[in-house]
PDB file of C-alpha atoms in Angstrom:
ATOM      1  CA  UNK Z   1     -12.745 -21.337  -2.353  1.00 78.00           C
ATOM      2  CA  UNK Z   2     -13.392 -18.623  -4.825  1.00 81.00           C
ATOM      3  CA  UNK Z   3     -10.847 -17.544  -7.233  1.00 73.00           C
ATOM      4  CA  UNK Z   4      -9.809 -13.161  -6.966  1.00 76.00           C
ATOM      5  CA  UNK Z   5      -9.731 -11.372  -9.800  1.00 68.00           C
ATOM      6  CA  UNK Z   6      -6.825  -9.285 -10.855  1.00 59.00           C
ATOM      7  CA  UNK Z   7      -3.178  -8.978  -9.871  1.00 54.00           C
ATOM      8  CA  UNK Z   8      -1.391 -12.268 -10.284  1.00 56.00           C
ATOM      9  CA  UNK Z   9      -4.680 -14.016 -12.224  1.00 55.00           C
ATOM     10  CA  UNK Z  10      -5.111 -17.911 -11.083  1.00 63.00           C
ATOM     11  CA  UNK Z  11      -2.527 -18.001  -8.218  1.00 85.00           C
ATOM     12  CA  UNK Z  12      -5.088 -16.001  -5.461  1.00 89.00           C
ATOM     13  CA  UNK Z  13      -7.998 -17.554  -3.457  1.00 90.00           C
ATOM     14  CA  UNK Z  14      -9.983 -16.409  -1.116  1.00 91.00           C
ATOM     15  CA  UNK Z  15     -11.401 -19.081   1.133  1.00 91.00           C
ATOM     16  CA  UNK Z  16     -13.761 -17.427   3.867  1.00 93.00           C
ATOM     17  CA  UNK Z  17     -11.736 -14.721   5.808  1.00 95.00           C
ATOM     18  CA  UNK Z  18      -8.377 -16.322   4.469  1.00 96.00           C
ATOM     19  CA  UNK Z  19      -6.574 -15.475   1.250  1.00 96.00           C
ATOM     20  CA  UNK Z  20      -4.441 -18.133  -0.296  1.00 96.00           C
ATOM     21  CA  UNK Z  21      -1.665 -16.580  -2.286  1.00 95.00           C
ATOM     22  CA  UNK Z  22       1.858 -17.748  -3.589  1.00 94.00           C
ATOM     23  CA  UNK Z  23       5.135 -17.159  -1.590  1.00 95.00           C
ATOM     24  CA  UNK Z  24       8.819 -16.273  -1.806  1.00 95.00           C
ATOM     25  CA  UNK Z  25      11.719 -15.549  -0.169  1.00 96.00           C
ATOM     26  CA  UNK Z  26      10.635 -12.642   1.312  1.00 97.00           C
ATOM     27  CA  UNK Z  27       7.472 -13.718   2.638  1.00 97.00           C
ATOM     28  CA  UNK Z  28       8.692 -14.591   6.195  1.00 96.00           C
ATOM     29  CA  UNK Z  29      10.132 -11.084   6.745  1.00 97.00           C
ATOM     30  CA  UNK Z  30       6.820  -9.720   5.283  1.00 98.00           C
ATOM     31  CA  UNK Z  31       4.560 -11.486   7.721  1.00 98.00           C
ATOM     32  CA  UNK Z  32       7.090 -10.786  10.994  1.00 97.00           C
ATOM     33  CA  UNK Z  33       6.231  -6.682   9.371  1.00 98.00           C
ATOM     34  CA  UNK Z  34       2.654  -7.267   9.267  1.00 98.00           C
ATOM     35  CA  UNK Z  35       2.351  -8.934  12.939  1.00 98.00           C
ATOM     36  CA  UNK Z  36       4.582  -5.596  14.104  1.00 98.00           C
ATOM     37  CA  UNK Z  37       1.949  -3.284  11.867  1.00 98.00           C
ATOM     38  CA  UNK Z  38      -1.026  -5.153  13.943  1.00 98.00           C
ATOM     39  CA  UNK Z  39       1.423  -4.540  17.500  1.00 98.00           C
ATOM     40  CA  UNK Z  40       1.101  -1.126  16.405  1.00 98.00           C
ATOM     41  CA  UNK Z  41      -2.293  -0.735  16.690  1.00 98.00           C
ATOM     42  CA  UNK Z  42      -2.807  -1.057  12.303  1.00 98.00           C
ATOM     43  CA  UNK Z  43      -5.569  -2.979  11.056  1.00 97.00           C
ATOM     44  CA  UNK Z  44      -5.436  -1.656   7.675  1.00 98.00           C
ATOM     45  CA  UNK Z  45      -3.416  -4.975   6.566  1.00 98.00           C
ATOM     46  CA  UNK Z  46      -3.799  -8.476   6.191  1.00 98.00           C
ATOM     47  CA  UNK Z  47      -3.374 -10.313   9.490  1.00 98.00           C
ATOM     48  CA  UNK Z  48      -0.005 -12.865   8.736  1.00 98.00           C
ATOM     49  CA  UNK Z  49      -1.809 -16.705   8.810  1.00 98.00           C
ATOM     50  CA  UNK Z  50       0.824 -19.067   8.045  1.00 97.00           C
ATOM     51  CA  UNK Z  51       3.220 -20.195   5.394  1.00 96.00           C
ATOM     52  CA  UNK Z  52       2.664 -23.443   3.984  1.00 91.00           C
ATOM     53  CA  UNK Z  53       4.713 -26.223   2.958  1.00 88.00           C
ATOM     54  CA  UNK Z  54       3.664 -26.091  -0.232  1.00 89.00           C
ATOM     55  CA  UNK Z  55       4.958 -22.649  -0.794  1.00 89.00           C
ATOM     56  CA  UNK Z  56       1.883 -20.513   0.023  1.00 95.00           C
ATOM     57  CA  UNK Z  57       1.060 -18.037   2.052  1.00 97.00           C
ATOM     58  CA  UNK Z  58      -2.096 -17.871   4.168  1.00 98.00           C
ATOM     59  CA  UNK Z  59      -3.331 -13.868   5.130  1.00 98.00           C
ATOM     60  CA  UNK Z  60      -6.513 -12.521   6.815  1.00 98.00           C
ATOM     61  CA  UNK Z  61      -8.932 -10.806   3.721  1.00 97.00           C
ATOM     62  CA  UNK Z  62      -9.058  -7.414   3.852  1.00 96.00           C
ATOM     63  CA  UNK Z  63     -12.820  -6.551   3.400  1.00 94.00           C
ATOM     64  CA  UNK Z  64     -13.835  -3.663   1.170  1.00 92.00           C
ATOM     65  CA  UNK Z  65     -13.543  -2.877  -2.723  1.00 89.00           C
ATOM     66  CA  UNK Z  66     -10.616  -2.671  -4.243  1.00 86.00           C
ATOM     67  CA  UNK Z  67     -10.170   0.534  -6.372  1.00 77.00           C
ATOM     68  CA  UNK Z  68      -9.671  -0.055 -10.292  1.00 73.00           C
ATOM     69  CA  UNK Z  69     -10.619   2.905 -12.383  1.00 70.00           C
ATOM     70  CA  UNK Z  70     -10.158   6.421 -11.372  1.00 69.00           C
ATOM     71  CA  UNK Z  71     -12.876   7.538 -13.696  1.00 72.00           C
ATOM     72  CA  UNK Z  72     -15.302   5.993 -11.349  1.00 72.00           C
ATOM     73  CA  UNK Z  73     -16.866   8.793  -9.341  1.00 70.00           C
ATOM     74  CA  UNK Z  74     -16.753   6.264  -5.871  1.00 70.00           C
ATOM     75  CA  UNK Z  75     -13.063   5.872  -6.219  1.00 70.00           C
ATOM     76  CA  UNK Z  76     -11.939   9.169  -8.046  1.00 78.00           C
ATOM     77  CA  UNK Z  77     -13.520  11.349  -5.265  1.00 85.00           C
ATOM     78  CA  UNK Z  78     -11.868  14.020  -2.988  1.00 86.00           C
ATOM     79  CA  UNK Z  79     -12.813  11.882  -0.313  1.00 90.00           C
ATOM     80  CA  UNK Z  80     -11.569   8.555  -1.531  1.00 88.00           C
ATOM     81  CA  UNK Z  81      -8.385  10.467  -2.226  1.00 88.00           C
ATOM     82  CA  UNK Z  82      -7.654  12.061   1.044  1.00 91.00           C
ATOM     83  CA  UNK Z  83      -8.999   9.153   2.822  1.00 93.00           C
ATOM     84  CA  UNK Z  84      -6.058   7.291   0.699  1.00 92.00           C
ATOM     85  CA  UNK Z  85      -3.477  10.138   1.982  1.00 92.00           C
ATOM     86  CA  UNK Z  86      -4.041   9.521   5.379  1.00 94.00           C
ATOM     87  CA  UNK Z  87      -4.199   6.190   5.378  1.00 96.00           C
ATOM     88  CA  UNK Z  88      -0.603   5.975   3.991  1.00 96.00           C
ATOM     89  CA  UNK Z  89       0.491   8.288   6.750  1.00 95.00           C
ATOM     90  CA  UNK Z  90      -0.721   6.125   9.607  1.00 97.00           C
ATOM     91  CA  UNK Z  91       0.580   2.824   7.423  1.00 98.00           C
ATOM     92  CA  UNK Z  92       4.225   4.465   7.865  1.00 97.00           C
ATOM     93  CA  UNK Z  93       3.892   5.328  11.556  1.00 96.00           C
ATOM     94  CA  UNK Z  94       2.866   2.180  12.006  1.00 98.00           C
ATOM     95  CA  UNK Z  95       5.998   0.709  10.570  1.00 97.00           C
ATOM     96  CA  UNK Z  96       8.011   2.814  12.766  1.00 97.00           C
ATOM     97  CA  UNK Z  97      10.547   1.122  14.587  1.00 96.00           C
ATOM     98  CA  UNK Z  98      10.528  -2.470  12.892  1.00 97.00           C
ATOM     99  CA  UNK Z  99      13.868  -2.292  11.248  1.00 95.00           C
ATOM    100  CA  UNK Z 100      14.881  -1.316  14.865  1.00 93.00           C
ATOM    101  CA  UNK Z 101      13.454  -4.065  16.357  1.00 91.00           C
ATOM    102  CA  UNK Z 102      13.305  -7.308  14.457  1.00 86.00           C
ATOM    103  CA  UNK Z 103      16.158  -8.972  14.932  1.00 81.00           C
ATOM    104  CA  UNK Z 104      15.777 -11.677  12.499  1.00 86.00           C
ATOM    105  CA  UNK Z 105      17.873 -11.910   8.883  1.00 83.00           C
ATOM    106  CA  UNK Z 106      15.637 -10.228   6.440  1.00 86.00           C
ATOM    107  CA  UNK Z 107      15.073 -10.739   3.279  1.00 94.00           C
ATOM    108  CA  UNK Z 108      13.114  -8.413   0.830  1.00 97.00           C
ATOM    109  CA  UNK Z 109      12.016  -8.671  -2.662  1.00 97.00           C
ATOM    110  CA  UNK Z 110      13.248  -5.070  -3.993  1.00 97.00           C
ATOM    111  CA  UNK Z 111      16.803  -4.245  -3.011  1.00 96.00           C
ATOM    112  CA  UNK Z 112      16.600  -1.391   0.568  1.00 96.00           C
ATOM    113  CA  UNK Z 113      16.875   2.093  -0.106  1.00 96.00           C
ATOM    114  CA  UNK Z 114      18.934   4.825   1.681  1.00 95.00           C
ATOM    115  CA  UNK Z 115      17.774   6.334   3.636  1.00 95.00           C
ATOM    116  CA  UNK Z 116      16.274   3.202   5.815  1.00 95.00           C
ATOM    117  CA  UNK Z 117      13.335   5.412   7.065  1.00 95.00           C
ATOM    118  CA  UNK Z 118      11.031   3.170   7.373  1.00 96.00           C
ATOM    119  CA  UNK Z 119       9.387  -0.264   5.253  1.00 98.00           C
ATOM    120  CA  UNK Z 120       7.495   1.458   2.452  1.00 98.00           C
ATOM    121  CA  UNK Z 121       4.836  -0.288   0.893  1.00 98.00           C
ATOM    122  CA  UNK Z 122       6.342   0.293  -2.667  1.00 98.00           C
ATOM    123  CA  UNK Z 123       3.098  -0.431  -4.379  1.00 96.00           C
ATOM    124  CA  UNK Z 124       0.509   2.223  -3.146  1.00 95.00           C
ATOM    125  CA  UNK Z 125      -1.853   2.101  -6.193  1.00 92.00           C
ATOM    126  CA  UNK Z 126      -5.783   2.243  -6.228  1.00 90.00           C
ATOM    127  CA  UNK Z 127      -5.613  -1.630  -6.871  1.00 91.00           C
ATOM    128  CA  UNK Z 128      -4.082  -2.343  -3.828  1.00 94.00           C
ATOM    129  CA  UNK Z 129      -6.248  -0.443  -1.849  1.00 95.00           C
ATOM    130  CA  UNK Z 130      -9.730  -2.103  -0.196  1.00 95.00           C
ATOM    131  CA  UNK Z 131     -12.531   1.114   0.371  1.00 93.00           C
ATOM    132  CA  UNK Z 132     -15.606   1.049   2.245  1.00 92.00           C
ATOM    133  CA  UNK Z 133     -18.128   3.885   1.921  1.00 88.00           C
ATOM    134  CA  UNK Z 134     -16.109   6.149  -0.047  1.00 86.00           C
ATOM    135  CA  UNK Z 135     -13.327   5.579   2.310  1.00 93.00           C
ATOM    136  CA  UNK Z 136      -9.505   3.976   1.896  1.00 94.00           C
ATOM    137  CA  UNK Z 137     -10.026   1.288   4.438  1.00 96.00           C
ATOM    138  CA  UNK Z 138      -7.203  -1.098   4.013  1.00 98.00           C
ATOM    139  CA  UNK Z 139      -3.639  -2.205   1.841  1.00 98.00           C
ATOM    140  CA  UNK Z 140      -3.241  -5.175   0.059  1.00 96.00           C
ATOM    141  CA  UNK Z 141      -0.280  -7.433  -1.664  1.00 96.00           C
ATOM    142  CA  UNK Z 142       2.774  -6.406   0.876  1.00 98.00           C
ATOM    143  CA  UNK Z 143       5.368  -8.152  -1.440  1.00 97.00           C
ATOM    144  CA  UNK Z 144       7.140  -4.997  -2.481  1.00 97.00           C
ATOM    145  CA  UNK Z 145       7.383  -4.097   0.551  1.00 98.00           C
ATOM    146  CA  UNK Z 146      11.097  -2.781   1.641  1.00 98.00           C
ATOM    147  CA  UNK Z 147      13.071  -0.198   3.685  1.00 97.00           C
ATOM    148  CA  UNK Z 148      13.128   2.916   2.370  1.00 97.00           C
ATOM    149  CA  UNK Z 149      12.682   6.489   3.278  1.00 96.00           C
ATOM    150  CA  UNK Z 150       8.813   7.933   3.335  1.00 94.00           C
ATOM    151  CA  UNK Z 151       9.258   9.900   0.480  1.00 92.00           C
ATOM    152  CA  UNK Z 152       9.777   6.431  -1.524  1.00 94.00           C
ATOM    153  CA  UNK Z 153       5.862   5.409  -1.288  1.00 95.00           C
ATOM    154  CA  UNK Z 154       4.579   9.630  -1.376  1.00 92.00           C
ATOM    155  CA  UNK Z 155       6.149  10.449  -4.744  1.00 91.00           C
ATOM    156  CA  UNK Z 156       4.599   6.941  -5.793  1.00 92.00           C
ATOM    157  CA  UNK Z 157       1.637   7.233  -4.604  1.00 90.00           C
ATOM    158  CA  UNK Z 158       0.615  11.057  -5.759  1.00 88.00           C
ATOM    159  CA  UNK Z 159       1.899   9.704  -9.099  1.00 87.00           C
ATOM    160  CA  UNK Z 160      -0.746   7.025  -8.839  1.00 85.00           C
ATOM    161  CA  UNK Z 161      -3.389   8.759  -7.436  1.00 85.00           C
ATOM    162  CA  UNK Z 162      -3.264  12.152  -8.703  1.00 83.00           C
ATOM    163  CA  UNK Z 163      -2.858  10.491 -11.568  1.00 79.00           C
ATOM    164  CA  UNK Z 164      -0.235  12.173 -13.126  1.00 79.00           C
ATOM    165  CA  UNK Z 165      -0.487  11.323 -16.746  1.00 76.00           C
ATOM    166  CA  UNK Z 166      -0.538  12.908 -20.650  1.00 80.00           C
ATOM    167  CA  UNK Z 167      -4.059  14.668 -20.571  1.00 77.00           C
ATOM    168  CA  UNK Z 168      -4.308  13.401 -23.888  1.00 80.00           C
ATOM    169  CA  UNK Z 169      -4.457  10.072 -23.120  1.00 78.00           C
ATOM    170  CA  UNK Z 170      -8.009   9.243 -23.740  1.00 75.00           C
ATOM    171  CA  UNK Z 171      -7.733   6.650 -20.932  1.00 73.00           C
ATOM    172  CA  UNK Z 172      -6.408   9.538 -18.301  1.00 75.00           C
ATOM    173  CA  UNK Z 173      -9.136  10.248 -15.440  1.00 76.00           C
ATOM    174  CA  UNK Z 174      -8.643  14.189 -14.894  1.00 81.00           C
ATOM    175  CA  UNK Z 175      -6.836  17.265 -16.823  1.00 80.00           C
ATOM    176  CA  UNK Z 176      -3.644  18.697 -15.862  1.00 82.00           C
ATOM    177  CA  UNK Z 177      -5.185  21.541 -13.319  1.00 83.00           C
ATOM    178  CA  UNK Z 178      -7.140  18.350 -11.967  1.00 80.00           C
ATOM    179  CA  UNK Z 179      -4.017  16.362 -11.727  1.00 74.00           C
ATOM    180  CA  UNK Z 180      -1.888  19.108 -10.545  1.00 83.00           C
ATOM    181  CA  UNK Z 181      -4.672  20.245  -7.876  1.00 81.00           C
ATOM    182  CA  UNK Z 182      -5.160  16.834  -6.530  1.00 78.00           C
ATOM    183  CA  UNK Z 183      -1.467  16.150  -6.126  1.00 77.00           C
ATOM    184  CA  UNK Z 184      -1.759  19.007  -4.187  1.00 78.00           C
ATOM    185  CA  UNK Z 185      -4.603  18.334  -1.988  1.00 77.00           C
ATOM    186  CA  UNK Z 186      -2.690  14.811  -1.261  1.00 73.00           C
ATOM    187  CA  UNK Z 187       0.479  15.933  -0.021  1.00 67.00           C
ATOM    188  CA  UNK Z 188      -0.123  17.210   3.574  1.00 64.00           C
ATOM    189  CA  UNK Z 189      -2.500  14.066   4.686  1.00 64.00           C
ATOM    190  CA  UNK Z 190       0.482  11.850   3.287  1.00 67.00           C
ATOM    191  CA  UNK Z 191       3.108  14.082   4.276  1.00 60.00           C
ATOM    192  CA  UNK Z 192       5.551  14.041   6.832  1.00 50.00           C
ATOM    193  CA  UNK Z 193       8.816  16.039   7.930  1.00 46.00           C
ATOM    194  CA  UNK Z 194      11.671  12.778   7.234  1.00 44.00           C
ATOM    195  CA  UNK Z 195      14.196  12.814   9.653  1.00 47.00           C
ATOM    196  CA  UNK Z 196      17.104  15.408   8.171  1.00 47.00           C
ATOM    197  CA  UNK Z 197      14.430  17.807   8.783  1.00 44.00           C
ATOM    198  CA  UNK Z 198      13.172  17.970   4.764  1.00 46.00           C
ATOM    199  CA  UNK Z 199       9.406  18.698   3.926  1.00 46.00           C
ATOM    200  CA  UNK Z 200       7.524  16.712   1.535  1.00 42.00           C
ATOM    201  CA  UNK Z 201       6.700  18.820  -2.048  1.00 41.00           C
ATOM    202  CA  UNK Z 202       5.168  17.955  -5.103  1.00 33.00           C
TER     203      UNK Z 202
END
């Protein structure tokens, strides 16, 4: 087994196409969400393995690189970030309908939010996010995951991925315009109408 780096460091494993990771409460509501995302036709998530009785959970790896540092001209690319956009957008019509149909108690690790749209992801960073050829290929690390309406993981995730940070921050990626332009070119791939009929805006 070999030991992944970041996130919750010592407690992940990868063993061939597996991933070894450490439970809770939540985790059999997460897996019943993933096997509905994969029903759906999404294979941009871990396939649900098992639960163990030790208390860990067993997921399918998600091939790709995960993305870090913004800076980097692979993951800080127009194309990484629309690629990202989009691949939000089909992760939350995927998860259409599960609140709807699962008829199981469900636990979650963050508390729901109204409106119950649909399960946001709650964590759509670059870290959580496997790429492939300057594409967003895949979503990692579903703990967070919890109803909510869309507009829960967009504001999120432009915040994340624009990044929208002090310019003076010598750690921060891009300038304002940059920031403010690629919050902009994110919002329509990400972006759809929620159901009282509001638009998405930055």
């Amino acid at each position: 087994m070999k030991l992944l780096e970041g996130g919750r460091t010592g407690q992940i494993w990868r063993d061939g196409d597996s991933v070894i990771r450490p439970s809770g409460a939540w985790t059999p509501t997460v897996h019943r969400f993933l096997r509905h995302l994969r029903n759906r036709g999404f294979r941009g998530a871990p396939e649900p393995i098992a639960i163990s009785a030790e208390g860990q959970e067993v997921v399918g790896y998600v091939a790709g690189r995960v993305c870090e540092d913004l800076s980097d001209p692979l993951v800080g690319s127009e194309r990484m970030l629309i690629s990202a956009a989009r691949l939000l957008r089909e992760f939350h019509s995927a998860s259409e309908g599960f609140l709807e149909s699962d008829g199981e108690i469900k636990a979650w690790m963050l508390p729901p939010q109204e409106p119950r749209e649909i399960v946001c992801h709650a964590d759509f960073v670059p870290y959580n996010v496997a790429t492939v050829d300057h594409e967003a290929v895949g979503i990692i690390d579903f703990d967070t995951a919890h109803p909510a309406p869309r507009l829960w993981d967009l504001a999120y995730a432009v915040y994340r991925w624009a990044p929208l940070s002090d310019p003076a921050n010598p750690a921060v990626a891009f300038d304002l315009d940059e920031q403010v332009r690629r919050a902009e070119s994110s919002a329509p791939p990400m972006g759809r109408r929620s159901k009282n009929g509001a638009g998405f805006r930055i």
